[in-house]
Coordinates of N, CA and C in Angstrom, one line a residue:
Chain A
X1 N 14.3 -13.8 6.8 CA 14.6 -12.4 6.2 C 13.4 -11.9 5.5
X2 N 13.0 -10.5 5.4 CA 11.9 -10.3 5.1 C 12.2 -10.1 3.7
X3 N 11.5 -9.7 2.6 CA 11.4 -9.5 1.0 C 11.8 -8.4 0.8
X4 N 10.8 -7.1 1.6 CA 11.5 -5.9 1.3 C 12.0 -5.2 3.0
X5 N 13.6 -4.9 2.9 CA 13.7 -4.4 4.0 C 14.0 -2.9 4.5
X6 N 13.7 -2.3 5.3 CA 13.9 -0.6 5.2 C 14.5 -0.2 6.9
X7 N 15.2 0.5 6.7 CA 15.6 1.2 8.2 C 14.5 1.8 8.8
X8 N 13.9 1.1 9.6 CA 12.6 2.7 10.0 C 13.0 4.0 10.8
X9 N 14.2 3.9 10.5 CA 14.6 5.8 11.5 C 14.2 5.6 12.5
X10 N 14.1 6.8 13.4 CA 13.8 8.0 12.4 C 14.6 9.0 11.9
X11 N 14.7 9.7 10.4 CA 15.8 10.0 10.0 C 15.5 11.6 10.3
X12 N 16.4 12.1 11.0 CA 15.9 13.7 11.6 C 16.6 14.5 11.1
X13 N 16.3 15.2 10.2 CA 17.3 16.2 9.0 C 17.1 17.6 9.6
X14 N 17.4 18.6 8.9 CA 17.3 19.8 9.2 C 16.3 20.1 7.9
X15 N 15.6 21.6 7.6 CA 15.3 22.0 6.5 C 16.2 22.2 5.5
X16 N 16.0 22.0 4.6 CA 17.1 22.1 3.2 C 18.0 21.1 3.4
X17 N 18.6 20.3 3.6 CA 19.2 18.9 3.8 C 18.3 17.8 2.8
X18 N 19.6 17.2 2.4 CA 19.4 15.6 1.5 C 19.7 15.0 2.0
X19 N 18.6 13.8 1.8 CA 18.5 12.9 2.8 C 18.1 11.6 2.0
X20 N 18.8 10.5 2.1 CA 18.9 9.2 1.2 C 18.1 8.0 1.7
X21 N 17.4 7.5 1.5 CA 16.7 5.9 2.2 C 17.2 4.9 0.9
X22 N 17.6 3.6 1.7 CA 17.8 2.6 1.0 C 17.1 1.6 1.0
X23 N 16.5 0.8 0.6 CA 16.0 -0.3 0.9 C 16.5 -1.6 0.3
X24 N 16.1 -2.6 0.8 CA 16.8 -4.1 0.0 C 15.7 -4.8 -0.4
X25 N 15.6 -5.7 -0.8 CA 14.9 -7.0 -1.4 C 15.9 -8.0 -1.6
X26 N 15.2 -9.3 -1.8 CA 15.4 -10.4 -1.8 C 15.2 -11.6 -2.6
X27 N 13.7 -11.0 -3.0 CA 13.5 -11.9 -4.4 C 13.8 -11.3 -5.6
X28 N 14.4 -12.1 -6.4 CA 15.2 -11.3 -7.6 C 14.3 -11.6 -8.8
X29 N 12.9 -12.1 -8.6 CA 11.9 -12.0 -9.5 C 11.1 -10.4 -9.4
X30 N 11.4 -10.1 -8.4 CA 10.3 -8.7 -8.7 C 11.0 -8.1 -9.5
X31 N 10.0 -7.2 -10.4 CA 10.4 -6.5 -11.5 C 10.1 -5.1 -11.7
X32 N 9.4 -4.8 -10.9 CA 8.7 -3.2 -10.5 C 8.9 -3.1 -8.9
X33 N 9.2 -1.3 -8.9 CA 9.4 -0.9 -7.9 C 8.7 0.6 -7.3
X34 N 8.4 1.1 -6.6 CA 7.8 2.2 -6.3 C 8.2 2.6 -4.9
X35 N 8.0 3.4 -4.7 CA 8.3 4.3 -3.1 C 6.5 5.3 -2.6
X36 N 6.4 4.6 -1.9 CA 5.0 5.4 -1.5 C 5.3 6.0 -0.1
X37 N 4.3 7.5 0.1 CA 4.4 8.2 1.3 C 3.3 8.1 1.8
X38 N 3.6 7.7 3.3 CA 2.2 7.7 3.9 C 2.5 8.9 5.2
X39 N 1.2 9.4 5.6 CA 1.3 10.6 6.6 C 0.3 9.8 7.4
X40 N 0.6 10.7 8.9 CA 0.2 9.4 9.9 C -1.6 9.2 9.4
X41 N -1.7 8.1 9.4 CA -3.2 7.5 9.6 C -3.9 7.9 8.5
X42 N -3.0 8.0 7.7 CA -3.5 8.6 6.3 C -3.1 6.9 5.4
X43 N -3.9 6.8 4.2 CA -3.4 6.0 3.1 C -2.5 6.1 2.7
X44 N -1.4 5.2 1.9 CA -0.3 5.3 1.0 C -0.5 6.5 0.2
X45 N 0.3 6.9 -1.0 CA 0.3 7.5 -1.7 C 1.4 7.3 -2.9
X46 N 1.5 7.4 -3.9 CA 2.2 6.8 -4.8 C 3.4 8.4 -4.6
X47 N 4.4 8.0 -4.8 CA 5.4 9.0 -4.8 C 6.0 8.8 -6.3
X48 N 6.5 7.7 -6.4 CA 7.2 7.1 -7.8 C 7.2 5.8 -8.3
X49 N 7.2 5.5 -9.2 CA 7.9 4.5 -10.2 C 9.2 4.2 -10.3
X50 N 10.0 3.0 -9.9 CA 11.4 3.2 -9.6 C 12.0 2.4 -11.2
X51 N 12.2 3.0 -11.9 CA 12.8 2.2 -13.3 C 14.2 2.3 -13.1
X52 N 14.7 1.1 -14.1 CA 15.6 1.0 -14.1 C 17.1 1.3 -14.6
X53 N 16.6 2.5 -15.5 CA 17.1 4.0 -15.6 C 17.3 5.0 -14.6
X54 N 17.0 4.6 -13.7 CA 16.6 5.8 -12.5 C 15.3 6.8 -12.7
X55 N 15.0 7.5 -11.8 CA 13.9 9.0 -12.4 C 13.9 9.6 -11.5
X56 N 13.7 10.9 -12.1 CA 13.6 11.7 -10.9 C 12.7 12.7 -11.1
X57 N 11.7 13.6 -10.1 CA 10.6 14.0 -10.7 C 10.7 15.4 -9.2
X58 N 11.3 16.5 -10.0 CA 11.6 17.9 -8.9 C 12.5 17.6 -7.5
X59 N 12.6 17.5 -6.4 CA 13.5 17.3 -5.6 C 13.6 15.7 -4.8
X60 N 13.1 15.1 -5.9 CA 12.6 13.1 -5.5 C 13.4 12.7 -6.5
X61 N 14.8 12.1 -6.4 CA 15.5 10.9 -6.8 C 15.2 9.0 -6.6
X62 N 14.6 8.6 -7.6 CA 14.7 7.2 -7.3 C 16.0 6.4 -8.2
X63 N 16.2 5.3 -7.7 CA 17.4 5.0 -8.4 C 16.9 3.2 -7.9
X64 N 17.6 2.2 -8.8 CA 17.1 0.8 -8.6 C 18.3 0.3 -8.9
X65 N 19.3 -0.7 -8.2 CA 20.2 -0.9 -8.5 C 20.1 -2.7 -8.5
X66 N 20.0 -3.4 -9.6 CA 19.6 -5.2 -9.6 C 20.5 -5.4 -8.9
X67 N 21.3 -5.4 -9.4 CA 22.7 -6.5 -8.9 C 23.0 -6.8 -7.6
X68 N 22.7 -5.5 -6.8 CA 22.9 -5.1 -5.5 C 21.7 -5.7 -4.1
X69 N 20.3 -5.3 -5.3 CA 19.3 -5.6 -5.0 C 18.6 -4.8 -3.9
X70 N 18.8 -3.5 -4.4 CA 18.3 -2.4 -3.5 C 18.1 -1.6 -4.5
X71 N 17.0 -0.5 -3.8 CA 16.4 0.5 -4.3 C 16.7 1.6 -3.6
X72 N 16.8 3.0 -4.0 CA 17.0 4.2 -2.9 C 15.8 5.5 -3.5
X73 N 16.1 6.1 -2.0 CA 15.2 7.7 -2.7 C 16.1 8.5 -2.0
X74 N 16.4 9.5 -2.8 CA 17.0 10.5 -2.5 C 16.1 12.2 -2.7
X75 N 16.3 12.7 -1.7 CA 15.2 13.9 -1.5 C 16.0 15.1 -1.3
X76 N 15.9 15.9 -2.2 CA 16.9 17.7 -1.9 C 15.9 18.4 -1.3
X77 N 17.0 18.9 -0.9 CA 16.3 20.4 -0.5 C 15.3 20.0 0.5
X78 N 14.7 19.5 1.6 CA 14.2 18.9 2.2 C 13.5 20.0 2.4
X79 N 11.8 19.5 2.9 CA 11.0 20.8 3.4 C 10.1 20.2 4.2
X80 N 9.9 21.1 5.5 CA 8.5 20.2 6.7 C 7.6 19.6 6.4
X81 N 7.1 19.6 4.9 CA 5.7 18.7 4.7 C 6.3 17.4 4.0
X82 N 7.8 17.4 4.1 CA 8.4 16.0 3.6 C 8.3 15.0 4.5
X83 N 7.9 15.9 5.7 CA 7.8 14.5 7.0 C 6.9 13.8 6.8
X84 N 7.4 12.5 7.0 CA 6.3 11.1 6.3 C 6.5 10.2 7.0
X85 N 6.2 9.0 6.6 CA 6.7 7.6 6.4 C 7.0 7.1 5.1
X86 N 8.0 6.5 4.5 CA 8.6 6.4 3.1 C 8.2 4.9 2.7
X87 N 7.3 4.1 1.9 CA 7.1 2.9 2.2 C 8.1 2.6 0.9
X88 N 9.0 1.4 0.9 CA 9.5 0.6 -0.5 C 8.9 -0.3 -0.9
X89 N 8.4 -0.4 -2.0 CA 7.4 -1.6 -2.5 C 7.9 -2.7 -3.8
X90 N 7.9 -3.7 -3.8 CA 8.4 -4.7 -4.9 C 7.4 -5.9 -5.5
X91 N 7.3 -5.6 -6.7 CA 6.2 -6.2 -7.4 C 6.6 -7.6 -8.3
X92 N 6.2 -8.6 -7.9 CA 6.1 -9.9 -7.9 C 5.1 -10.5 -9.1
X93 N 5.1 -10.4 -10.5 CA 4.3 -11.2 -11.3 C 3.0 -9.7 -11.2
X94 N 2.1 -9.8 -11.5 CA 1.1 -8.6 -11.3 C 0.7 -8.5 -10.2
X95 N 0.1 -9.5 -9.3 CA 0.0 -8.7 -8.0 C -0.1 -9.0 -6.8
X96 N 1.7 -9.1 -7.0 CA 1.9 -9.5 -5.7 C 2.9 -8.4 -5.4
X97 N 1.8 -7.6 -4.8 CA 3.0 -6.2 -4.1 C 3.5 -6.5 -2.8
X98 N 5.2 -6.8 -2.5 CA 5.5 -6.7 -1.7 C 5.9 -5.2 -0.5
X99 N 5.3 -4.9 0.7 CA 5.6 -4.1 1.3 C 7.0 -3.5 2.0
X100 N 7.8 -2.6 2.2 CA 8.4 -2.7 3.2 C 7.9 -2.2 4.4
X101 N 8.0 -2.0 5.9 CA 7.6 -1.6 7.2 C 7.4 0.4 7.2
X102 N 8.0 0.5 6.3 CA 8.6 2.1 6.2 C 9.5 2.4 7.2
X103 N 10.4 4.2 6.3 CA 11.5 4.7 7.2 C 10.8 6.2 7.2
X104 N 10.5 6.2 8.8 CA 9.9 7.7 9.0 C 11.2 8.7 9.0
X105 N 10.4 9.7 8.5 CA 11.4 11.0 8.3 C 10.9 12.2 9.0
X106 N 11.8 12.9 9.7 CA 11.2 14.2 9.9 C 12.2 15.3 9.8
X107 N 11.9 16.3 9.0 CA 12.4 17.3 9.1 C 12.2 18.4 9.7
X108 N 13.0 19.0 10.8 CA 13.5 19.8 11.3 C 13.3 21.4 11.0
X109 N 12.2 22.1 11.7 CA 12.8 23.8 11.0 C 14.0 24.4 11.9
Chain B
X1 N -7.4 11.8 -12.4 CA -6.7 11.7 -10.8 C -7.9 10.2 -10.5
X2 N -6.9 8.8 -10.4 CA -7.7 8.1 -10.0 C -8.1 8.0 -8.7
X3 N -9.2 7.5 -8.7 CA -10.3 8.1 -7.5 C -10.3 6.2 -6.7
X4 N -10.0 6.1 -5.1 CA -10.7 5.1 -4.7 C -11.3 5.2 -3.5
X5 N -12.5 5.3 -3.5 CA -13.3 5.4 -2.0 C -14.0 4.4 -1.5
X6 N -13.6 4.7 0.2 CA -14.2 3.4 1.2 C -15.3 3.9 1.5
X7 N -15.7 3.0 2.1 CA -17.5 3.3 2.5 C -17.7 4.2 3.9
X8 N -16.4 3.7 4.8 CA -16.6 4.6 5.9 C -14.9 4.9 6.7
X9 N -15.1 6.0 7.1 CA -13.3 6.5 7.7 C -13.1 5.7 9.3
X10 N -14.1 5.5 9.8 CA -14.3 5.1 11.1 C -15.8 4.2 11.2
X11 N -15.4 2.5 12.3 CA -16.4 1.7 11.9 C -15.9 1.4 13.6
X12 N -16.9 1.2 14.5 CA -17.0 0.4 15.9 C -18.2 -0.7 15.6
X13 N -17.4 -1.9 15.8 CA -18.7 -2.9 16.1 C -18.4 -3.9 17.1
X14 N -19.2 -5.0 17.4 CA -19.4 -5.7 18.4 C -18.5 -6.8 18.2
X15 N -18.4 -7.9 18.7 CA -17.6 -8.7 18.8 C -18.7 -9.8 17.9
X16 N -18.6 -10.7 17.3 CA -19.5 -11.5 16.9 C -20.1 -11.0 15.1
X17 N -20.4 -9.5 15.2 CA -21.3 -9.2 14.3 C -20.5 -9.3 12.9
X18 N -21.3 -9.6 11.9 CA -21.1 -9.2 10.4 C -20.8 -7.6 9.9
X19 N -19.4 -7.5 9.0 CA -19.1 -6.8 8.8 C -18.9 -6.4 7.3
X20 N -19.4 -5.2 7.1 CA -18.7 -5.2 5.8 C -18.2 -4.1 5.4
X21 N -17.4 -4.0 4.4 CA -16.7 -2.5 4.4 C -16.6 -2.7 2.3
X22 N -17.2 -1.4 2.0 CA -16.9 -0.9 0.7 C -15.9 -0.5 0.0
X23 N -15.6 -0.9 -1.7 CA -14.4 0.2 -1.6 C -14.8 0.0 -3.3
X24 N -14.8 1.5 -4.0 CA -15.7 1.6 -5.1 C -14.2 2.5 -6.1
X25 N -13.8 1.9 -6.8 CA -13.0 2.8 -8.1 C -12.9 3.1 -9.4
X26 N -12.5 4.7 -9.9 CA -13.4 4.9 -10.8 C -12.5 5.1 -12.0
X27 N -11.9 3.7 -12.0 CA -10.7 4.5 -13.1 C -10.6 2.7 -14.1
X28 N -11.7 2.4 -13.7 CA -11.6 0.9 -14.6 C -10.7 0.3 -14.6
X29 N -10.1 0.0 -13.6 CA -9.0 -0.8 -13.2 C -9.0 -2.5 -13.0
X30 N -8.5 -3.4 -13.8 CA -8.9 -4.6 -13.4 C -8.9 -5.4 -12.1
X31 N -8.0 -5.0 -11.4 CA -7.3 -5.6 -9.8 C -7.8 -4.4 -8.8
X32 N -7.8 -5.3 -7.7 CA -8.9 -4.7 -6.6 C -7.9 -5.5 -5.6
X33 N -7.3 -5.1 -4.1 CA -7.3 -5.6 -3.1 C -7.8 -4.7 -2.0
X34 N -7.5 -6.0 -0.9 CA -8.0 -5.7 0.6 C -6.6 -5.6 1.3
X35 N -6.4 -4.8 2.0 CA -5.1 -4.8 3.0 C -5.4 -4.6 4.4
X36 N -4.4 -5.3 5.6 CA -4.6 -4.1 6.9 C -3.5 -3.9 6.9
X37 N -3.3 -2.5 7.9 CA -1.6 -2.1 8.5 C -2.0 -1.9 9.7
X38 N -1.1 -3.1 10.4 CA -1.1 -2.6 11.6 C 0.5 -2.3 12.3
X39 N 0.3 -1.8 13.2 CA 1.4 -0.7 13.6 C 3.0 -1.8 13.9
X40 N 4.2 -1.7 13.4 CA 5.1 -2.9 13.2 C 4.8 -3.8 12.3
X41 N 4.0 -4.1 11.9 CA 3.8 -5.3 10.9 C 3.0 -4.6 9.2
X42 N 3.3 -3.8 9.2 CA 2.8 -3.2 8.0 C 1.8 -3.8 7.1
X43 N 1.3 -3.8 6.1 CA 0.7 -4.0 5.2 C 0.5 -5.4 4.7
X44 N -0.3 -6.0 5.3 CA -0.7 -7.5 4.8 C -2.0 -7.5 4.0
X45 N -2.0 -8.3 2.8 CA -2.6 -8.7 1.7 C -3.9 -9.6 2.3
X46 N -5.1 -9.3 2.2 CA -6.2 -10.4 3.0 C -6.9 -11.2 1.8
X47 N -7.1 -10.7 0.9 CA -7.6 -10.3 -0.6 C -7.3 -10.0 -2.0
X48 N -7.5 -10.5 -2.9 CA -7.3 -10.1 -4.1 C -8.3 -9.9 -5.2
X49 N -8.1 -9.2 -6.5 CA -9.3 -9.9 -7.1 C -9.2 -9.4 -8.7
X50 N -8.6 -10.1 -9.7 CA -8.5 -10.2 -10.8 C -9.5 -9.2 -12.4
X51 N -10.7 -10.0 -11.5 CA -11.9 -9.9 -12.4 C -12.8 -9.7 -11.9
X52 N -14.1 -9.5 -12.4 CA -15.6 -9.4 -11.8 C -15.4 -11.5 -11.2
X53 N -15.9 -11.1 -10.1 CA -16.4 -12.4 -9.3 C -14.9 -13.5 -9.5
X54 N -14.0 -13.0 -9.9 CA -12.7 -13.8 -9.4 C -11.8 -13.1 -7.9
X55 N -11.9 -14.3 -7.1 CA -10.8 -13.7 -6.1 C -10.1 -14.7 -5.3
X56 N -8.5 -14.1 -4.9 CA -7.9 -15.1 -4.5 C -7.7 -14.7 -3.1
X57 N -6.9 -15.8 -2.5 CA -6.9 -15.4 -1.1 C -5.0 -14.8 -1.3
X58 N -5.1 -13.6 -0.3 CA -3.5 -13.3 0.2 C -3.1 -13.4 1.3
X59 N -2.2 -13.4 2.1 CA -1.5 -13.9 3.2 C -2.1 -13.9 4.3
X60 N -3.1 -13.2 4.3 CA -3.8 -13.7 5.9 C -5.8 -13.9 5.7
X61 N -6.4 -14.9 4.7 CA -7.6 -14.3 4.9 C -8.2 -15.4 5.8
X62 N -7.8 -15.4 6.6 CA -8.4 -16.5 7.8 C -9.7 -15.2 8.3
X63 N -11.2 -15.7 8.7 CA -12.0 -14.5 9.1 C -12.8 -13.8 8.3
X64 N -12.2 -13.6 7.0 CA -12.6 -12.3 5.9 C -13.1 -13.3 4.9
X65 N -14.3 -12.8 4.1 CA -14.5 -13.4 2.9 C -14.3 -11.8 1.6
X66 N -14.7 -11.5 0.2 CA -14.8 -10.7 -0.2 C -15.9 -11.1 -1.3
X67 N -16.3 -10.1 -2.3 CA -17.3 -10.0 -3.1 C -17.0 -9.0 -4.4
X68 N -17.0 -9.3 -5.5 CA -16.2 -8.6 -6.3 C -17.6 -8.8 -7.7
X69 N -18.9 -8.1 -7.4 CA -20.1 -8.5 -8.2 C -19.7 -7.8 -9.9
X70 N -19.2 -5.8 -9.4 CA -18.9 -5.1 -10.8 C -17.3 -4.9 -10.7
X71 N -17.2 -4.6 -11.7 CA -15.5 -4.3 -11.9 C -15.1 -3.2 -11.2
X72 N -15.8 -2.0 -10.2 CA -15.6 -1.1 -10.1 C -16.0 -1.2 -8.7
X73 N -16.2 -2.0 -8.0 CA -16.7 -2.4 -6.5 C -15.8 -3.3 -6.0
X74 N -15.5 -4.0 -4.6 CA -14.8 -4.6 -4.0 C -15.3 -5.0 -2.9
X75 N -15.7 -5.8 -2.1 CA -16.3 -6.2 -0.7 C -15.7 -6.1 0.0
X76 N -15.5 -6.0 1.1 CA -14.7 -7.0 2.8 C -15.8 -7.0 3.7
X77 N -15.5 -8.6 3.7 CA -16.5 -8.9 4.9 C -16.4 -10.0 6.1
X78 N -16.4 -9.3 7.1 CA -15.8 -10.4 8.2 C -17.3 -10.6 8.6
X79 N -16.9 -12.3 8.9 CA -18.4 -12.8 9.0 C -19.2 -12.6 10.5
X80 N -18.1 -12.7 11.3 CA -17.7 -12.8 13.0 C -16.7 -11.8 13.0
X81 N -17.1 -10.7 13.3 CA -15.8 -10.1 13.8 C -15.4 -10.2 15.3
X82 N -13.9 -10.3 15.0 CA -13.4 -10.4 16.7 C -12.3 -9.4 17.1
X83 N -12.0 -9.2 18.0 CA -11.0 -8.1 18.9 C -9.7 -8.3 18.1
X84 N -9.3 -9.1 17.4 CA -8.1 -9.3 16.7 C -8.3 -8.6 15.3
X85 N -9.7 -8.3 15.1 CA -9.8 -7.9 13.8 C -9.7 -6.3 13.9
X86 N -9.6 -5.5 15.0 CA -9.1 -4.2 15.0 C -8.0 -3.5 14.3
X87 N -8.4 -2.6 13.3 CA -7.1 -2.9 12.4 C -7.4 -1.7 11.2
X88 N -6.7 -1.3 10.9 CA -6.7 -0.1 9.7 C -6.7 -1.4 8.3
X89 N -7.9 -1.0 7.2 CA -8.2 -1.4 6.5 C -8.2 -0.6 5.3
X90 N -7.1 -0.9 4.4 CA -6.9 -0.5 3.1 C -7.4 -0.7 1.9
X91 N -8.2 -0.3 0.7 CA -8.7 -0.9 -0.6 C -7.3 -0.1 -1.3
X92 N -7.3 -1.1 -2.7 CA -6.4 -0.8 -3.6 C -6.4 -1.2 -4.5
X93 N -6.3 -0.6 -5.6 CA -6.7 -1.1 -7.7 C -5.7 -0.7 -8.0
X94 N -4.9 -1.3 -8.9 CA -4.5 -1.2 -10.4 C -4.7 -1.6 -11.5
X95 N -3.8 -1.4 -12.5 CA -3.8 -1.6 -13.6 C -2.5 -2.8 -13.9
X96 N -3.2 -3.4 -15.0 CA -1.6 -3.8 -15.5 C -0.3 -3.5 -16.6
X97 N -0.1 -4.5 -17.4 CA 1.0 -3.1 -18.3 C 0.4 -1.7 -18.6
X98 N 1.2 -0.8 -18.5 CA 2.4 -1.2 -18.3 C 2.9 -0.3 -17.1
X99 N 1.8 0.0 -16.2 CA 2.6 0.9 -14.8 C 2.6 0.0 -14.0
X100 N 1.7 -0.7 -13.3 CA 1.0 -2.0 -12.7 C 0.8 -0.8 -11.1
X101 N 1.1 0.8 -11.4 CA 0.8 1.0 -10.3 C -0.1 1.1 -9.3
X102 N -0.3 1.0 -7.8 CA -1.7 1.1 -7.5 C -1.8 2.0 -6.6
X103 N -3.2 2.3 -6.4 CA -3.5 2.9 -5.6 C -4.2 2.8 -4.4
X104 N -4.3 3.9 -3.7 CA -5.1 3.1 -2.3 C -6.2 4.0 -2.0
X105 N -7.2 3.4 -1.3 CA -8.4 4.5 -0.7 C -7.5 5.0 0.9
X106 N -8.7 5.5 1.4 CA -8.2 6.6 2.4 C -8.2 5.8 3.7
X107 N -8.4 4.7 4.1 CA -9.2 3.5 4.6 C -9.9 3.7 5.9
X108 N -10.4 2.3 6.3 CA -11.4 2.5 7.0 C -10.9 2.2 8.5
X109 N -10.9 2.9 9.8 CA -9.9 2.0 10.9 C -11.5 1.5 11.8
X110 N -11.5 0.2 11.7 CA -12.4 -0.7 12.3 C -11.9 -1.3 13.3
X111 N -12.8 -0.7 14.4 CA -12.6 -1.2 16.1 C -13.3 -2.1 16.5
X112 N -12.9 -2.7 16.7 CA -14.0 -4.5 17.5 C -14.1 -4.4 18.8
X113 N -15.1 -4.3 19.8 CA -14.9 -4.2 21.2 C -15.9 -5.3 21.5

C-alpha cells in the first residue's frame, strides 16, 4: 500500500462547480500536510498548508481529518486555470516528504 | 517570494558522460533536496541535505552523487549517465519550524541518448 494515496481522475467539472479530492495516508506519524499544484511540465507549487483546524484561503478548502487518516481539498467556484494536477503531501520527522501520484483536474467552459 | 533556480530547463547528454545539474536558493533555507518525477511513479527522493556538506541518501540514489559546499547551493551529479537516467529533475529547500514548507525550482528535464 502506498503512504500517500490519491484518485488520479480525471476529475472533469464544469466552470463554477465544487469539486472535492481526497487523499489517504498511512503512516500515522506524519504530522504536516500540504496540497501542491503542478501544471503540465511545470514544478510543484505550494497551494497550502493542511492544519489541523482546517484553512481555507479564497475559493481553496483544506481540511485534515487524523482519525480517518485523510486529507481533502475542496475548490468553489471552479475556474479554467484551476486545471492542474493536485499533488497530496505528508511530512514524516523534517524531511521526509511523502508524495502522492496526483488527481488531475480539468475544468470545463 | 522564495526564489529556487536550476542551472538549466533542458540538458541532452551522452550515455556514459558526467553530469551535473545546479540548483541555487535564496531564502536561507537549511534543507536542500534532489527529486525526479517520472510519469506514474511521481516524485522520488535521490538526495538530501541537512547542512553545508551534510547529505543523506533518499530512496533511490543508486548513480547520483551530490555536493552541498554553501548553504544556498546544492549539486546533482550523475557520474555515468545512462538511458534510465532520463527523467525530470526537481531541486527543493525548506525550512524547519514552524512551516517545514518547501519549495521547488522549475526543474531541469535531462535526456540521455
Amino acid at each position: 500500500r502506498k503512504e500517500v494515496e490519491q484518485d488520479p481522475g480525471p476529475f472533469n467539472v464544469p466552470e463554477g462547480a465544487t469539486v472535492a479530492f481526497n487523499c489517504t495516508y498511512s503512516n500515522s506519524a506524519s504530522q504536516s500536510f500540504f496540497w501542491y499544484r503542478q501544471d503540465c511540465r511545470k514544478e510543484p507549487k505550494l497551494l497550502m498548508s493542511v492544519y489541523s483546524s482546517g484553512n481555507e484561503d479564497g475559493r481553496f478548502t483544506a481540511q485534515l481529518n487524523r482519525a480517518s487518516q485523510y486529507i481533502s481539498l475542496l475548490i468553489r467556484d471552479s475556474k479554467l486555470s484551476d486545471s492542474a494536477t493536485y499533488l497530496c503531501v505528508g511530512l514524516s520527522g523534517t524531511y521526509k516528504y511523502i508524495f502522492g501520484t496526483g488527481t488531475r483536474l480539468k475544468v470545463l467552459a | 517570494d522564495v526564489k529556487v533556480t536550476q542551472s538549466s530547463r533542458y540538458l541532452v547528454k551522452r550515455t556514459g558522460e558526467k553530469v551535473f545539474l545546479e540548483c541555487v536558493q535564496d531564502m536561507d533555507h537549511e534543507n536542500m533536496f534532489w527529486y525526479r518525477q517520472d510519469p506514474g511513479l511521481g516524485l522520488r527522493l535521490i538526495y538530501f541535505s541537512y547542512d553545508v556538506k551534510m547529505k543523506e541518501k533518499g530512496d533511490i540514489p543508486e548513480g547520483y552523487s551530490v555536493s552541498r559546499e554553501k548553504k544556498e547551493r546544492f549539486s546533482l551529479i550523475l557520474e555515468s549517465a545512462s538511458t534510465n537516467q532520463t527523467s525530470m529533475y526537481l531541486c527543493a529547500s525548506s525550512n524547519d519550524r514552524p512551516s517545514y514548507e518547501q519549495y521547488f525550482g522549475p526543474g531541469t528535464r535531462l535526456t540521455v541518448t
